[in-house]
Coordinates of C-alpha atoms and ligand atoms in Angstrom, one line a residue:
M1 CA 49.2 114.9 16.6
K2 CA 46.9 114.5 19.6
T3 CA 44.2 116.9 20.7
E4 CA 44.1 117.9 24.3
K5 CA 40.6 116.7 25.0
P6 CA 38.7 114.0 23.3
I7 CA 36.8 115.2 20.2
L8 CA 33.5 113.4 20.0
V9 CA 31.5 112.7 16.9
T10 CA 29.1 115.4 18.0
Q11 CA 28.4 117.9 20.7
P12 CA 25.0 119.5 21.3
F13 CA 24.5 123.2 20.5
L14 CA 23.6 125.0 23.8
P15 CA 22.3 128.5 23.7
P16 CA 23.5 131.1 26.3
L17 CA 22.3 129.8 29.8
D18 CA 20.9 133.2 30.8
E19 CA 18.5 133.1 27.8
F20 CA 17.3 129.7 28.8
N21 CA 16.9 130.9 32.4
E22 CA 14.4 133.4 31.3
Y23 CA 12.2 130.6 29.9
L24 CA 12.7 128.6 33.1
K25 CA 11.7 131.5 35.2
E26 CA 8.4 131.8 33.3
I27 CA 7.8 128.0 33.7
W28 CA 8.5 128.4 37.5
D29 CA 6.1 131.3 37.7
N30 CA 3.3 129.7 35.7
K31 CA 3.7 126.2 37.3
W32 CA 2.6 124.7 34.0
L33 CA 5.1 122.0 33.2
T34 CA 3.6 119.7 30.5
N35 CA 0.4 118.7 28.8
D36 CA 0.1 121.1 25.8
G37 CA 1.6 124.1 27.6
K38 CA 2.2 127.5 26.3
F39 CA 5.8 126.8 25.0
H40 CA 4.6 123.5 23.5
Q41 CA 2.0 125.4 21.5
M42 CA 4.4 128.1 20.5
L43 CA 7.0 125.6 19.3
E44 CA 4.5 123.6 17.2
K45 CA 3.5 126.8 15.5
E46 CA 7.0 128.2 15.0
L47 CA 8.3 124.8 13.7
C48 CA 5.5 124.6 11.1
G49 CA 6.7 128.0 9.8
Y50 CA 10.4 127.2 9.9
L51 CA 10.2 123.7 8.4
G52 CA 7.5 124.5 5.8
V53 CA 5.1 121.8 6.9
K54 CA 1.4 122.0 7.7
Y55 CA 1.0 120.2 11.0
I56 CA 3.4 119.1 13.6
S57 CA 2.9 117.2 16.8
L58 CA 5.7 117.3 19.4
F59 CA 6.9 114.2 21.2
A60 CA 9.1 113.4 24.2
N61 CA 11.5 111.6 21.8
G62 CA 11.7 110.4 18.2
T63 CA 11.2 106.7 19.1
L64 CA 7.8 107.4 20.6
A65 CA 6.9 109.5 17.6
L66 CA 7.8 106.5 15.3
I67 CA 5.8 104.1 17.4
T68 CA 2.8 106.5 17.4
A69 CA 3.0 107.2 13.7
L70 CA 2.6 103.5 12.9
Q71 CA -0.4 103.4 15.3
T72 CA -1.9 106.5 13.8
L73 CA -2.3 104.8 10.4
N74 CA -3.2 101.3 11.9
I75 CA -0.2 99.8 10.2
M76 CA 0.1 96.0 10.8
G77 CA 1.5 92.8 9.2
E78 CA 4.8 93.5 7.4
V79 CA 6.6 96.8 6.7
I80 CA 9.5 97.2 4.3
T81 CA 12.4 99.1 5.8
T82 CA 16.1 99.7 5.7
P83 CA 18.7 97.9 7.7
F84 CA 21.1 100.9 7.6
S85 CA 19.7 103.0 10.4
F86 CA 19.6 103.4 14.2
V87 CA 17.9 100.5 15.8
A88 CA 14.9 102.6 16.8
T89 CA 13.6 102.4 13.3
A90 CA 13.0 98.7 13.4
H91 CA 12.2 98.7 17.1
S92 CA 9.1 100.9 16.4
L93 CA 7.8 98.1 14.2
W94 CA 8.4 95.4 16.8
W95 CA 6.6 97.5 19.4
N96 CA 3.6 97.5 17.1
N97 CA 3.8 93.8 16.5
I98 CA 4.8 94.4 12.9
K99 CA 7.4 92.3 11.1
P100 CA 10.2 94.3 9.6
V101 CA 11.2 93.2 6.1
F102 CA 14.7 94.6 5.2
V103 CA 15.6 95.8 1.8
D104 CA 19.1 96.7 0.5
I105 CA 20.3 100.3 0.2
E106 CA 21.8 102.3 -2.6
S107 CA 25.5 103.2 -2.5
G108 CA 25.0 106.9 -3.5
T109 CA 22.9 108.0 -0.5
F110 CA 22.9 104.9 1.8
N111 CA 19.1 105.1 1.7
I112 CA 16.7 102.2 0.9
D113 CA 17.0 101.1 -2.8
A114 CA 13.6 101.9 -4.3
D115 CA 14.3 99.5 -7.2
K116 CA 14.5 96.6 -4.8
I117 CA 11.3 97.4 -2.8
E118 CA 8.7 95.8 -5.1
A119 CA 10.3 92.3 -4.9
A120 CA 9.9 92.4 -1.1
I121 CA 6.1 93.1 -1.2
T122 CA 3.9 90.2 0.0
P123 CA 0.1 90.1 0.7
K124 CA 0.9 91.1 4.3
T125 CA 2.8 94.3 3.4
T126 CA 1.0 97.4 4.6
A127 CA 3.6 100.1 4.5
I128 CA 7.1 101.3 3.7
L129 CA 9.3 102.9 6.4
P130 CA 12.3 104.5 4.6
V131 CA 14.9 106.5 6.5
N132 CA 16.4 109.8 5.1
V133 CA 19.6 108.6 6.5
F134 CA 22.2 111.3 7.5
G135 CA 19.6 113.8 6.1
N136 CA 20.0 112.6 2.5
P137 CA 16.6 112.5 0.7
C138 CA 15.2 109.1 -0.4
D139 CA 13.9 108.6 -3.9
D140 CA 10.4 109.7 -2.8
K141 CA 8.9 109.7 -6.3
K142 CA 9.8 106.1 -6.9
I143 CA 8.8 105.0 -3.4
Q144 CA 5.4 106.8 -3.6
A145 CA 4.7 105.3 -7.1
I146 CA 5.2 101.8 -5.6
A147 CA 3.1 102.7 -2.6
D148 CA 0.3 103.9 -4.8
K149 CA 0.4 100.9 -7.0
Y150 CA 0.1 98.5 -4.1
G151 CA -2.0 100.6 -1.8
L152 CA 0.7 101.0 0.9
K153 CA 1.3 103.8 3.4
V154 CA 4.7 105.5 3.6
I155 CA 6.1 106.8 6.9
Y156 CA 9.5 108.5 6.7
D157 CA 11.9 108.2 9.5
S158 CA 13.4 111.7 9.1
A159 CA 15.2 111.7 12.5
H160 CA 18.3 113.1 10.7
A161 CA 16.5 115.5 8.3
F162 CA 15.6 118.6 10.3
G163 CA 15.5 121.6 7.8
V164 CA 16.4 119.6 4.7
S165 CA 14.6 120.6 1.5
Q166 CA 14.6 119.4 -2.1
N167 CA 13.7 121.8 -4.9
N168 CA 12.6 124.3 -2.2
Q169 CA 10.1 121.7 -0.6
S170 CA 10.7 120.3 2.8
I171 CA 11.4 116.6 2.5
L172 CA 9.3 116.2 5.7
N173 CA 6.3 116.5 3.4
F174 CA 7.2 113.1 1.7
G175 CA 4.9 110.2 2.3
D176 CA 1.9 110.0 4.6
L177 CA 3.8 110.9 7.8
S178 CA 7.3 111.8 8.7
I179 CA 9.0 111.8 12.1
L180 CA 11.9 113.9 13.5
S181 CA 14.2 113.4 16.4
F182 CA 15.3 116.3 18.6
H183 CA 17.8 114.2 20.6
A184 CA 20.9 115.9 22.0
T185 CA 23.0 114.5 19.2
K186 CA 20.8 116.1 16.5
V187 CA 21.1 119.3 14.5
F188 CA 18.2 120.8 16.4
N189 CA 17.9 119.5 20.0
T190 CA 15.4 119.8 22.9
F191 CA 17.7 117.5 25.1
E192 CA 15.3 114.6 24.1
G193 CA 12.5 115.2 21.8
G194 CA 10.8 114.4 18.5
A195 CA 7.8 115.1 16.3
I196 CA 5.4 113.7 13.8
I197 CA 4.6 115.8 10.7
C198 CA 1.2 115.3 9.0
K199 CA -0.8 117.0 6.3
D200 CA -4.4 117.4 7.7
E201 CA -6.1 118.5 10.9
K202 CA -7.9 115.2 11.5
T203 CA -4.7 113.2 11.5
K204 CA -3.0 115.8 13.7
K205 CA -5.9 115.4 16.2
R206 CA -5.6 111.6 16.2
I207 CA -1.8 111.9 16.8
D208 CA -2.4 114.3 19.7
N209 CA -4.9 111.9 21.2
L210 CA -2.6 108.9 20.8
K211 CA 0.3 110.7 22.5
N212 CA -2.0 111.5 25.4
F213 CA -3.0 107.9 26.4
G214 CA -5.7 107.9 23.6
Y215 CA -7.9 110.4 25.5
V216 CA -10.7 112.2 23.5
D217 CA -13.2 114.2 25.5
G218 CA -12.9 112.1 28.6
N219 CA -13.2 108.8 26.6
V220 CA -10.3 106.6 25.6
I221 CA -10.4 105.7 21.9
A222 CA -7.2 103.6 21.6
P223 CA -4.3 102.3 23.8
G224 CA -2.3 105.5 23.4
I225 CA 1.0 106.2 25.0
N226 CA 2.4 109.0 27.1
G227 CA 4.5 110.7 24.4
K228 CA 4.1 114.3 25.4
M229 CA 6.9 116.9 25.2
N230 CA 7.3 119.0 28.4
E231 CA 7.7 122.7 28.8
V232 CA 11.4 122.7 29.5
Q233 CA 12.0 120.7 26.3
A234 CA 9.7 123.0 24.3
S235 CA 11.3 126.2 25.6
M236 CA 14.8 124.8 24.6
G237 CA 13.3 124.2 21.2
L238 CA 12.1 127.8 20.9
L239 CA 15.6 129.0 21.9
Q240 CA 17.4 126.7 19.5
L241 CA 15.2 128.0 16.6
K242 CA 16.7 131.5 17.1
Y243 CA 20.2 130.0 16.4
I244 CA 19.4 127.3 13.9
D245 CA 20.5 129.0 10.7
G246 CA 23.9 129.8 12.2
I247 CA 24.1 126.2 13.5
I248 CA 23.5 124.7 10.0
L249 CA 25.8 127.3 8.3
N250 CA 28.7 126.3 10.7
R251 CA 28.1 122.7 10.0
K252 CA 28.2 123.4 6.3
K253 CA 31.6 125.1 6.7
I254 CA 33.0 122.1 8.4
A255 CA 31.6 119.7 5.8
D256 CA 33.1 121.9 3.0
K257 CA 36.5 121.9 4.8
Y258 CA 36.5 118.1 5.1
R259 CA 35.5 117.7 1.5
D260 CA 38.3 120.0 0.3
G261 CA 40.9 118.2 2.5
L262 CA 39.8 114.6 1.8
R263 CA 39.1 114.7 -1.9
N264 CA 41.4 112.5 -4.0
I265 CA 42.6 110.2 -1.2
T266 CA 42.8 106.7 -2.6
G267 CA 40.3 104.4 -0.9
L268 CA 38.5 107.2 0.9
S269 CA 35.2 108.5 -0.3
F270 CA 32.2 110.6 0.8
I271 CA 28.9 111.8 -0.4
D272 CA 28.9 115.3 -2.0
D273 CA 25.9 117.7 -1.8
I274 CA 23.0 116.5 -4.0
K275 CA 21.9 119.0 -6.6
G276 CA 18.7 120.8 -5.6
V277 CA 19.0 119.7 -2.0
K278 CA 19.5 122.1 1.0
H279 CA 21.4 119.9 3.4
N280 CA 21.7 120.1 7.2
Y281 CA 25.1 118.5 7.5
S282 CA 23.9 116.4 10.4
Y283 CA 26.7 113.8 10.0
F284 CA 29.9 113.5 7.9
P285 CA 30.2 109.8 6.9
I286 CA 33.2 108.6 5.0
L287 CA 33.8 105.2 3.4
I288 CA 37.1 103.3 3.7
N289 CA 37.9 100.8 1.0
A290 CA 40.5 98.8 2.9
A291 CA 42.2 97.3 -0.2
E292 CA 42.8 100.7 -1.7
Y293 CA 43.2 102.8 1.5
G294 CA 45.7 100.5 3.0
I295 CA 44.1 99.9 6.4
T296 CA 40.6 98.9 7.4
R297 CA 37.9 101.1 8.7
D298 CA 38.3 99.6 12.2
E299 CA 42.1 100.2 12.1
L300 CA 41.4 103.8 11.1
F301 CA 38.8 104.1 13.9
E302 CA 41.4 102.9 16.4
K303 CA 44.2 105.1 15.0
L304 CA 42.0 108.2 15.3
A305 CA 40.9 107.2 18.8
K306 CA 44.6 107.1 19.8
S307 CA 44.8 110.7 18.8
N308 CA 41.7 111.5 20.8
I309 CA 39.4 111.7 17.8
I310 CA 36.4 109.6 18.6
G311 CA 34.4 108.9 15.3
R312 CA 31.4 106.6 15.3
R313 CA 30.6 103.7 13.1
Y314 CA 27.1 104.7 12.3
F315 CA 25.5 102.4 11.3
Y316 CA 27.5 99.3 12.3
P317 CA 26.3 96.6 12.6
L318 CA 23.3 96.8 10.4
I319 CA 20.0 96.5 12.3
S320 CA 19.5 93.2 10.5
Q321 CA 22.7 91.9 12.1
F322 CA 21.6 92.4 15.7
S323 CA 20.5 89.3 17.6
T324 CA 16.9 90.6 17.9
Y325 CA 16.6 90.8 14.1
K326 CA 19.1 88.4 12.5
G327 CA 16.6 85.4 12.5
L328 CA 14.3 87.1 10.0
E329 CA 14.4 85.8 6.5
S330 CA 15.1 89.2 5.0
A331 CA 18.1 89.6 7.3
Q332 CA 20.1 86.6 6.1
P333 CA 23.7 87.3 5.1
G334 CA 24.2 87.9 1.4
R335 CA 20.8 89.3 0.8
M336 CA 21.8 93.0 1.1
P337 CA 25.2 93.2 -0.5
V338 CA 25.4 97.0 -0.6
A339 CA 24.4 97.5 3.0
E340 CA 26.7 94.7 4.1
R341 CA 29.6 96.4 2.4
I342 CA 28.8 100.0 3.6
T343 CA 28.4 99.0 7.2
E344 CA 32.0 97.6 7.1
E345 CA 33.3 100.8 5.5
V346 CA 31.5 103.6 7.1
L347 CA 32.9 106.0 9.7
C348 CA 31.3 109.2 10.8
L349 CA 33.7 112.0 11.5
P350 CA 33.2 114.7 14.2
I351 CA 30.9 117.5 13.1
Y352 CA 29.2 120.1 15.2
P353 CA 28.8 123.9 15.1
D354 CA 31.6 124.7 17.6
L355 CA 34.2 122.3 16.1
E356 CA 37.4 124.4 15.6
D357 CA 39.0 124.6 12.2
E358 CA 42.4 123.5 13.7
I359 CA 40.8 120.3 14.9
V360 CA 39.3 119.6 11.4
E361 CA 42.8 120.1 10.0
I362 CA 44.2 117.7 12.5
I363 CA 41.6 115.1 11.5
I364 CA 42.2 115.6 7.8
N365 CA 46.0 115.2 8.3
L366 CA 45.5 112.0 10.3
L367 CA 43.3 110.6 7.4
K368 CA 45.9 111.6 4.8
T369 CA 48.9 109.9 6.6
K370 CA 48.3 106.2 6.8
Ligands
LIG401 N1 15.6 107.0 13.8 C1 16.8 107.3 13.5 C2 17.3 107.2 12.1 C3 17.7 107.7 14.6 O1 19.0 108.0 14.3 C4 17.2 107.8 15.9 C5 18.1 108.2 16.9 C6 15.9 107.6 16.1 C7 15.1 107.2 15.1 C8 15.3 107.7 17.5 O2 15.2 109.0 17.9 P1 15.3 109.3 19.5 O3 14.3 108.4 20.2 O4 16.7 109.0 20.0 O5 14.9 110.8 19.6 C9 22.5 108.4 19.5 C10 21.2 108.9 19.9 O6 20.9 108.5 21.3 C11 20.1 108.6 19.1 O7 19.1 109.6 19.3 C12 20.5 108.7 17.6 N2 19.4 108.3 16.7 C13 21.7 107.8 17.3 C14 22.1 107.9 15.9 O8 22.7 108.3 18.1 P2 24.3 106.8 20.6 O9 24.1 105.5 21.4 O10 25.2 106.8 19.5 O11 24.5 108.1 21.6 P3 25.7 108.4 22.5 O12 25.2 108.7 23.8 O13 26.8 107.5 22.3 O14 26.1 109.9 21.9 C15 26.9 110.0 20.7 C16 27.9 111.1 20.9 O15 27.2 112.3 21.2 C17 28.8 110.9 22.1 O16 30.1 110.5 21.6 C18 28.9 112.2 22.8 C19 27.9 113.1 22.2 N3 26.9 113.5 23.2 C20 25.8 112.7 23.5 C21 24.9 113.1 24.4 C22 23.7 112.2 24.7 C23 27.1 114.7 23.8 O17 28.1 115.4 23.6 N4 26.1 115.1 24.7 C24 25.0 114.4 25.0 O18 24.2 114.8 25.8 O19 22.8 107.1 20.0

């Protein structure tokens, strides 16, 4: 069983080109390309409505949004975060001269284990930076209670969590600030892009200033960055919004098909939908317990690749295992047993709105036959 062309872990959704051309024509006519343009303003407004959030500030990418979110709240010293994420999470701390302190994750969601946060707090801790990894919500209640007790800020890296809600509330409203990524590989894409979500107008203004070099009325109030989203990106976002419900529905159908096909395979497990949560099916991670499954995750990865199925080991290695971070005390081997196991077992299977049923069946059969 080998597919004709390589099946990648994801493929961006692209709307019909002629619909995009209409936006491009308007941009060409107006000659307004960036700096809070018409489409930028429209997208901020429409996203607030779609996502159920109060204020949103668009960015050129999610990493700049993270870096600016930390600057917005003047975070410094040490920040508690997860090692099980894309490296941009911890990099945003490094860029702000903040020391990341890694805390283990829980096996049910792969998110930071809220019960282990308190032990990592020191007099230098100023914030918690959890990640709603693969779009699964963190235990916000517990995290917020700890933050309140110790006077810490909470910034959520929600790069994977576009459109996810819990008990009919957007999880982007968790914490003080949340960030999104609109990268090509995400559920909702603007080629590259990102955003910060905040709850009051004053903070929104500060973020908008910081993403525009720190300018306020001709004065510069802080060493801000150029984080602005341009009009081509924003118009792509407006167009994506027209299709987003169908995109998420197709992803759900694929996730359901995987779950039906992969349930009850010894040594292979996955996360089911969480009660009360509206998921976005941004990734489909499975765990391979080599002793029970018969081959290791890496052997399975190679086997699938031979059949042209290119999964991804998100997130392997852990951020704390990269050279840049492995010298930190919190990164030492043995300190985060759950994360250290999951990073060796995880494999993300292809999932994207156009993925054909027959391909999903091929993948399921490959996983069934060892
Ligand atoms: N926080 C978290 C938790 C994140 O996951 C990320 C980004 C960030 C923060 C930072 O947000 P951004 O600054 O990126 O907005 C990818 C993405 O580049 C990255 O955005 C993403 N997380 C990360 C999880 O995945 P790679 O190195 O795996 O990307 P790449 O190029 O190997 O692409 C993955 C697959 O997607 C390929 O197999 C093919 C497909 N693909 C990719 C691109 C770029 C396409 O089909 N078309 C494309 O245009 O990092």
